[in-house]
Each structure stands twice: as structure tokens, then as C-alpha cells.
Tab-separated table of C-alpha atoms in Angstrom:
chain	number	residue	atom	x	y	z
S	1	ASN	CA	-42.371	9.376	-1.225
S	2	LEU	CA	-40.691	10.605	2.058
S	3	PHE	CA	-37.858	7.929	1.373
S	4	ASP	CA	-37.337	9.228	-2.482
S	5	SER	CA	-37.636	12.944	-1.763
S	6	ARG	CA	-34.854	12.565	0.924
S	7	VAL	CA	-32.503	10.067	0.142
S	8	ASN	CA	-30.814	9.704	-3.136
S	9	PHE	CA	-26.819	8.772	-2.823
S	10	PRO	CA	-23.927	9.928	-5.429
S	11	ARG	CA	-21.753	6.863	-6.447
S	12	GLN	CA	-19.138	6.266	-3.944
S	13	LYS	CA	-15.186	7.000	-4.893
S	14	LEU	CA	-13.413	3.988	-6.027
S	15	THR	CA	-10.946	2.498	-3.412
S	16	GLU	CA	-7.664	0.852	-3.432
S	17	VAL	CA	-9.465	-2.587	-3.078
S	18	ILE	CA	-12.708	-3.160	-4.582
S	19	CYS	CA	-14.759	-6.448	-4.510
S	20	VAL	CA	-17.487	-6.956	-7.282
S	21	ASP	CA	-20.512	-9.490	-7.231
S	22	GLU	CA	-24.196	-9.986	-8.232
S	23	VAL	CA	-27.538	-10.188	-6.504
S	24	TYR	CA	-30.468	-12.203	-7.565
S	25	SER	CA	-32.969	-9.798	-8.619
S	26	LYS	CA	-35.317	-11.238	-11.129
S	27	HIS	CA	-38.314	-10.067	-9.106
S	28	CYS	CA	-37.114	-6.277	-9.248
S	29	GLY	CA	-38.417	-5.863	-12.816
S	30	TYR	CA	-35.072	-5.681	-14.279
S	31	HIS	CA	-32.343	-7.762	-15.217
S	32	LYS	CA	-31.691	-11.147	-13.296
S	33	TYR	CA	-28.791	-9.782	-11.325
S	34	CYS	CA	-27.957	-6.630	-9.760
S	35	PHE	CA	-24.447	-5.817	-9.689
S	36	ILE	CA	-22.641	-4.632	-6.738
S	37	ILE	CA	-19.225	-2.755	-5.923
S	38	TYR	CA	-18.243	-3.036	-2.259
S	39	SER	CA	-14.954	-1.563	-0.710
S	40	PRO	CA	-13.521	-3.767	2.167
S	41	GLN	CA	-11.382	-1.084	3.345
S	42	LEU	CA	-14.337	1.308	4.242
S	43	ASN	CA	-17.177	-1.679	4.680
S	44	LYS	CA	-19.324	0.224	2.173
S	45	ILE	CA	-21.305	-0.560	-0.611
S	46	LEU	CA	-19.841	1.943	-3.444
S	47	ASP	CA	-22.633	1.788	-5.939
S	48	VAL	CA	-25.286	-0.600	-7.086
S	49	LEU	CA	-26.151	-1.216	-10.813
S	50	PRO	CA	-28.995	-2.735	-12.448
S	51	SER	CA	-27.268	-5.362	-14.995
S	52	ARG	CA	-24.184	-7.374	-14.999
S	53	HIS	CA	-23.856	-7.565	-18.718
S	54	GLN	CA	-20.756	-6.787	-20.148
S	55	GLU	CA	-21.611	-4.067	-22.348
S	56	ASP	CA	-23.455	-2.044	-19.193
S	57	LEU	CA	-20.195	-2.698	-16.998
S	58	PHE	CA	-17.924	-1.297	-19.834
S	59	ASP	CA	-20.263	1.820	-20.315
S	60	TYR	CA	-20.428	2.650	-16.524
S	61	PHE	CA	-17.088	2.167	-16.228
S	62	ALA	CA	-16.109	4.375	-18.968
S	63	ARG	CA	-17.719	7.147	-17.269
S	64	ILE	CA	-15.342	6.994	-14.212
S	65	PRO	CA	-12.420	9.106	-14.717
S	66	ILE	CA	-9.319	7.350	-15.759
S	67	GLU	CA	-7.152	8.701	-12.603
S	68	GLU	CA	-9.617	7.343	-10.366
S	69	ARG	CA	-9.681	3.895	-12.026
S	70	MET	CA	-5.931	3.490	-12.254
S	71	SER	CA	-5.995	4.273	-8.468
S	72	VAL	CA	-7.614	0.411	-8.272
S	73	LYS	CA	-4.898	-1.931	-7.311
S	74	TYR	CA	-6.811	-4.818	-6.686
S	75	PHE	CA	-9.946	-6.118	-8.217
S	76	SER	CA	-11.673	-9.073	-6.491
S	77	MET	CA	-13.969	-11.074	-8.020
S	78	ASP	CA	-15.977	-14.719	-8.183
S	79	LEU	CA	-15.108	-17.139	-11.459
S	80	TYR	CA	-17.580	-14.887	-13.890
S	81	GLU	CA	-15.875	-14.574	-16.919
S	82	VAL	CA	-17.477	-11.142	-17.814
S	83	TYR	CA	-16.151	-9.575	-14.879
S	84	ARG	CA	-12.306	-10.472	-15.553
S	85	ARG	CA	-12.948	-9.060	-19.087
S	86	VAL	CA	-14.149	-6.108	-17.892
S	87	ALA	CA	-11.330	-5.409	-15.024
S	88	LYS	CA	-8.735	-5.935	-17.861
S	89	ILE	CA	-9.735	-3.093	-19.594
S	90	ALA	CA	-10.954	-1.170	-16.988
S	91	PHE	CA	-8.513	-1.265	-14.456
S	92	PRO	CA	-5.184	-1.682	-16.440
S	93	LYS	CA	-3.042	-1.019	-12.930
S	94	ALA	CA	-5.085	-3.321	-11.169
S	95	LEU	CA	-4.475	-6.898	-9.830
S	96	ILE	CA	-7.227	-9.181	-10.657
S	97	CYS	CA	-8.033	-11.847	-7.776
S	98	ALA	CA	-10.130	-14.695	-7.696
S	99	ASP	CA	-12.208	-15.024	-4.334
S	100	HIS	CA	-10.759	-18.053	-2.547
S	101	PHE	CA	-14.294	-19.006	-1.394
S	102	HIS	CA	-15.835	-19.601	-5.023
S	103	VAL	CA	-12.644	-21.464	-6.018
S	104	ILE	CA	-12.981	-23.900	-3.185
S	105	LYS	CA	-17.069	-24.063	-3.475
S	106	ASN	CA	-16.417	-25.186	-7.608
S	107	LEU	CA	-13.713	-27.825	-6.617
S	108	THR	CA	-16.273	-29.094	-3.849
S	109	ASP	CA	-18.615	-29.549	-6.455
S	110	PHE	CA	-16.634	-31.371	-8.763
S	111	PHE	CA	-15.828	-33.868	-5.676
S	112	ASN	CA	-19.648	-34.008	-5.323
S	113	SER	CA	-20.103	-35.125	-8.441
S	114	ALA	CA	-17.487	-37.937	-8.216
S	115	ARG	CA	-18.941	-38.855	-4.981
S	116	ILE	CA	-22.707	-39.454	-6.330
S	117	ARG	CA	-21.107	-41.494	-9.382
S	118	ILE	CA	-18.934	-43.810	-7.065
S	119	MET	CA	-21.874	-44.277	-4.608
S	120	LYS	CA	-23.846	-45.415	-7.363
S	121	LYS	CA	-21.550	-48.358	-7.761
S	122	TYR	CA	-22.484	-49.740	-4.229
S	123	GLU	CA	-26.291	-49.670	-4.517
S	124	HIS	CA	-26.481	-53.175	-4.342
S	125	LEU	CA	-25.027	-52.945	-0.244
S	126	LYS	CA	-27.994	-51.539	0.392
S	127	GLY	CA	-30.108	-54.931	0.086
S	128	GLN	CA	-27.343	-56.379	2.124
S	129	ASN	CA	-28.108	-54.077	5.192
S	130	ASP	CA	-24.215	-53.106	5.003
S	131	ASN	CA	-23.133	-50.664	7.650
S	132	TRP	CA	-20.882	-48.830	5.055
S	133	TYR	CA	-23.945	-48.030	2.773
S	134	TRP	CA	-25.900	-46.451	5.566
S	135	LEU	CA	-23.124	-44.840	7.115
S	136	TYR	CA	-22.497	-43.296	3.665
S	137	LYS	CA	-25.836	-42.694	2.778
S	138	LYS	CA	-26.643	-40.589	6.197
S	139	TYR	CA	-23.105	-38.990	6.895
S	140	TRP	CA	-21.823	-38.029	3.095
S	141	LYS	CA	-22.008	-34.373	3.709
S	142	LYS	CA	-19.243	-34.946	6.385
S	143	LEU	CA	-17.329	-35.516	3.302
S	144	LEU	CA	-17.703	-32.522	2.073
S	145	GLN	CA	-16.367	-30.679	5.226
S	146	ASN	CA	-13.168	-28.995	5.883
S	147	PRO	CA	-11.743	-32.040	8.405
S	148	GLU	CA	-10.733	-29.342	10.849
S	149	LYS	CA	-14.397	-28.563	11.583
S	150	LEU	CA	-15.203	-32.650	12.277
S	151	GLY	CA	-15.683	-33.351	15.821
S	152	TYR	CA	-13.710	-36.188	18.119
S	153	LYS	CA	-17.020	-36.603	20.211
S	154	LYS	CA	-18.311	-40.181	19.662
S	155	PHE	CA	-21.891	-41.031	19.314
S	156	ARG	CA	-24.103	-43.926	18.291
S	157	VAL	CA	-24.703	-44.857	14.716
S	158	ASN	CA	-27.662	-46.067	14.336
S	159	ARG	CA	-28.681	-49.357	12.466
S	160	SER	CA	-24.991	-50.426	12.662
S	161	GLY	CA	-25.132	-49.709	16.803
S	162	MET	CA	-21.278	-48.575	16.477
S	163	TYR	CA	-19.769	-45.610	18.524
S	164	LEU	CA	-17.863	-43.351	16.012
S	165	ASP	CA	-16.704	-39.950	15.865
S	166	ASP	CA	-16.745	-37.975	12.809
S	167	HIS	CA	-12.991	-38.598	11.475
S	168	GLN	CA	-14.056	-42.457	12.213
S	169	ILE	CA	-17.255	-42.015	10.203
S	170	VAL	CA	-15.341	-40.449	7.486
S	171	ASP	CA	-12.182	-42.847	7.188
S	172	TYR	CA	-14.776	-45.730	7.361
S	173	MET	CA	-16.578	-43.986	4.086
S	174	LEU	CA	-13.078	-43.903	2.251
S	175	SER	CA	-12.140	-47.291	3.223
S	176	ILE	CA	-13.972	-48.823	0.481
S	177	ASP	CA	-12.696	-47.228	-2.887
S	178	LYS	CA	-9.586	-45.853	-3.647
S	179	ASP	CA	-10.730	-43.390	-6.127
S	180	LEU	CA	-13.103	-41.759	-3.371
S	181	LYS	CA	-10.343	-41.520	-0.941
S	182	GLU	CA	-7.920	-39.784	-3.593
S	183	GLY	CA	-10.394	-37.308	-4.518
S	184	TYR	CA	-11.054	-36.618	-0.724
S	185	GLU	CA	-7.316	-36.237	0.122
S	186	LEU	CA	-6.493	-33.808	-3.293
S	187	LEU	CA	-9.376	-31.513	-2.473
S	188	ASN	CA	-8.535	-31.255	1.244
S	189	GLU	CA	-4.590	-30.715	-0.258
S	190	TYR	CA	-6.062	-27.556	-1.872
S	191	ARG	CA	-8.036	-26.323	1.183
S	192	ASN	CA	-4.485	-26.571	3.173
S	193	PHE	CA	-3.028	-24.837	0.311
S	194	ASN	CA	-5.554	-22.057	0.641
S	195	SER	CA	-4.981	-22.006	4.302
S	196	CYS	CA	-1.152	-22.044	4.366
S	197	ALA	CA	0.168	-20.729	1.190
S	198	THR	CA	1.655	-16.883	0.986
S	199	ILE	CA	2.195	-14.506	-1.806
S	200	TYR	CA	5.793	-15.997	-1.821
S	201	ASN	CA	5.218	-19.821	-2.424
S	202	ALA	CA	1.531	-19.697	-3.734
S	203	GLU	CA	2.743	-19.971	-7.704
S	204	GLU	CA	5.154	-22.975	-6.754
S	205	MET	CA	2.342	-24.926	-4.571
S	206	LEU	CA	-0.232	-24.304	-6.908
S	207	ASP	CA	1.357	-25.261	-9.616
S	208	GLU	CA	2.249	-28.660	-8.053
S	209	LEU	CA	-1.794	-29.041	-7.379
S	210	ILE	CA	-2.741	-28.118	-11.154
S	211	ILE	CA	-0.333	-30.987	-12.017
S	212	LYS	CA	-1.865	-33.356	-9.412
S	213	PHE	CA	-5.517	-32.421	-10.361
S	214	HIS	CA	-4.033	-33.303	-14.268
S	215	ASN	CA	-2.986	-36.697	-13.092
S	216	SER	CA	-5.829	-37.555	-11.200
S	217	SER	CA	-8.181	-40.656	-12.005
S	218	LEU	CA	-11.197	-39.058	-11.243
S	219	PRO	CA	-13.019	-37.683	-14.405
S	220	GLU	CA	-14.564	-34.970	-12.630
S	221	PHE	CA	-11.325	-33.378	-11.350
S	222	ILE	CA	-10.283	-32.894	-15.074
S	223	LYS	CA	-12.945	-29.556	-14.569
S	224	GLY	CA	-11.041	-29.054	-11.460
S	225	TYR	CA	-8.022	-29.126	-13.434
S	226	LYS	CA	-9.126	-26.590	-16.018
S	227	LEU	CA	-10.570	-24.240	-13.483
S	228	LEU	CA	-7.174	-23.984	-11.407
S	229	LYS	CA	-5.175	-23.633	-15.131
S	230	ASN	CA	-7.479	-20.948	-16.161
S	231	TRP	CA	-7.570	-18.913	-12.958
S	232	ARG	CA	-3.885	-19.384	-11.923
S	233	THR	CA	-2.816	-15.904	-11.974
S	234	GLU	CA	-6.065	-14.631	-10.330
S	235	ILE	CA	-5.412	-17.660	-7.349
S	236	ILE	CA	-1.995	-16.540	-7.363
S	237	ASN	CA	-2.798	-12.717	-6.863
S	238	SER	CA	-5.435	-13.548	-4.114
S	239	PHE	CA	-2.704	-14.145	-1.878
S	240	ASN	CA	-1.680	-10.432	-1.670
S	241	ARG	CA	-2.194	-8.594	1.529
S	242	ILE	CA	-3.699	-5.449	2.918
S	243	ASN	CA	-3.396	-4.374	6.241
S	244	GLY	CA	-2.867	-7.974	6.824
S	245	PHE	CA	-5.652	-9.531	5.320
S	246	VAL	CA	-5.690	-11.530	2.136
S	247	ILE	CA	-7.832	-10.177	-0.744
S	248	SER	CA	-10.844	-12.017	-0.894
S	249	ASN	CA	-14.795	-11.410	-1.141
S	250	GLY	CA	-15.965	-12.481	2.466
S	251	GLY	CA	-17.183	-8.680	3.324
S	252	MET	CA	-18.684	-8.675	-0.239
S	253	GLU	CA	-20.605	-11.725	0.681
S	254	ARG	CA	-22.017	-10.672	3.994
S	255	ALA	CA	-23.166	-7.540	2.574
S	256	ASN	CA	-25.144	-9.726	-0.241
S	257	ARG	CA	-26.904	-11.290	2.627
S	258	ASP	CA	-28.279	-8.421	3.800
S	259	ILE	CA	-29.296	-7.250	0.414
S	260	LYS	CA	-31.330	-10.465	-0.429
S	261	THR	CA	-33.085	-9.704	2.921
S	262	ILE	CA	-33.617	-6.396	1.702
S	263	ILE	CA	-35.237	-7.649	-1.217
S	264	ARG	CA	-36.979	-10.272	0.102
S	265	ILE	CA	-39.059	-8.097	2.862
S	266	GLY	CA	-39.701	-5.785	0.313
S	267	TYR	CA	-41.171	-8.531	-2.277
S	268	GLY	CA	-39.060	-7.024	-4.663
S	269	TYR	CA	-39.067	-3.662	-6.031
S	270	SER	CA	-40.477	-2.459	-9.100
S	271	ASN	CA	-38.149	1.292	-8.906
S	272	PHE	CA	-34.371	0.339	-9.155
S	273	GLU	CA	-33.324	3.553	-7.497
S	274	ARG	CA	-35.345	3.065	-4.497
S	275	LEU	CA	-33.645	-0.221	-4.325
S	276	ARG	CA	-30.166	1.235	-4.950
S	277	ASN	CA	-30.687	3.997	-2.212
S	278	ARG	CA	-32.288	1.517	0.391
S	279	ILE	CA	-29.253	-0.677	0.059
S	280	MET	CA	-26.786	2.002	0.575
S	281	TYR	CA	-28.814	3.631	3.235
S	282	ILE	CA	-28.894	0.547	5.419
S	283	LYS	CA	-25.553	-0.709	4.703
S	284	ASN	CA	-23.305	2.371	4.689
S	285	GLU	CA	-23.006	4.060	8.253
S	286	ASP	CA	-22.196	7.408	7.152
S	287	ALA	CA	-25.243	7.489	4.501
S	288	ALA	CA	-26.934	10.863	5.581
S	289	ILE	CA	-30.528	12.103	4.435
S	290	LYS	CA	-31.348	15.491	2.965
S	291	TYR	CA	-32.284	18.204	5.313
S	292	LYS	CA	-35.629	19.676	4.722
S	293	LYS	CA	-37.523	22.402	6.711
């Protein structure tokens, strides 16, 4: 009651760049997800909504003055189609940007599906106590890692008795199947594009990758081709820079982690306004409480 009487934040003004995302909030007694609006420029939560449904978002943004919405230049989001539809209408002058992390996560999931399918072809090697199978069984997660994060320190691999570093283990796993190697190389080619591309060459580089995904022999990568083609413009837009940084939901994801902690330690919230105020009070450094004598 003391918190409710002294903390009640209005919606914060939209900034040049806004990021949007959702947080699972089923245990808060409302919709399955809360909708979060975040400003990476101010490192602030601008508002929290109890729903991410399309009609609710249209209604919310329609109540914001058109002049304020027209001042938004970049709208960063994950790959949820509803957000793109809302952004195109509510922010007609904003460039919609697809968050890099979510694109790579989806492509990694497609590669992992191919990895599982290919591994099942070699289950007969288990009975033969084959070194390849046991490396694959224990160290398959290294195939999903960015190669730049793999180590060069050798260690003893149990069962085989070999001494290998992370790169040698990956090379050993890729040596048995050309489709697995092709998928691994194509996934990391996209990672390299994501790291090296600029707004000036992103379009050309991405179009080349789209063709490679389309021509891939892995059926799982057809989904990757469709994803890259469908979100082509938004991926290219994300290479624009503000203050030297590309547009992304990195700060938004860190805020989401803290919001999930707030919900968890509160065992859910039956009062959404209290949850909203709690989030904005904790995450915004300039949040002030009402003074009472």
C-alpha cells in the first residue's frame, strides 16, 4: 500500500530509437506476455503494457500524438510479425530493424535440427564404440558455438584417450558428413556477415547469403532461406548506426532478464499496475517517488 501510494509513473516520451520485446507473465493473471518499450539511448523502460496483442498495441499507440510517433527513426524488434505490422502503421517514418541475435538464434535452431537428423544416421556407430560417435554425443554443443569462442588448449577426451582442442574436436565431428559440414560453414558465414557488414555493403552480402541458403542441400535451411528473404529489409536496416553502435535489442534483453527476476521473486503479480510501477522504479535511475508529509 505504501508503494502504491507513492509510486505511479506516467508513460515516458518516445525517443529516436525504441526497442520492443515481450516478457512471459502468465503468472501475473493477465495475458501470457507483457509488452515492453525500451529506449537504448536513455537506458530506460518507457512503458510496460499488459498485452502484446495486435489490437491492444494499435489502440495504445493511437493515443500517442502523431508528432511524437513521427519523431521515432528506428524501431528495433525480434521476428514477431505482429510488431512489424504495428510499426509500419504507428511509426510511418521509422526504419524497422530486425534484432541480430534473434536472426542468428533462428538460423542456429535450423542447423541444430539438421544436426540431430544427421546424427541419427550414424547411431550404428554406437555399438562399434566409434570415437566419432562419442565425440559427437558429448561435444555437439561446440558445433553451435561461434568458432571465435572455441579454445586452442588441448585436453584429454575420455573413452578415446585422444588429446584435442575445441577446433580439432569440431573438425573431427564435421569430417564424417559433408551435409553437416556445409550447414556448419553456412551458419558461420552468416555470423561473419553479421560481424563484418556495414550499412553500405549489407544488401549485397545478404543477397549472396540468401542465394546460398536457397541452394543448400539441407532441407532445414529452406526455412532459413525463407526467414532471410522475409526479413531482408529489416536485417539490412539493423546495420544503421546511432552514436557508433548498430541498432539492436541488446539492452532490451538485459532489461528483460531483470524484469523476469522481478516477477520471479514476487511469485507473480495480481496487480498489473503495481508490477508496471515496480519495473519502471527499479530499471529507471531517475524514477522518483511522490513526497508526502
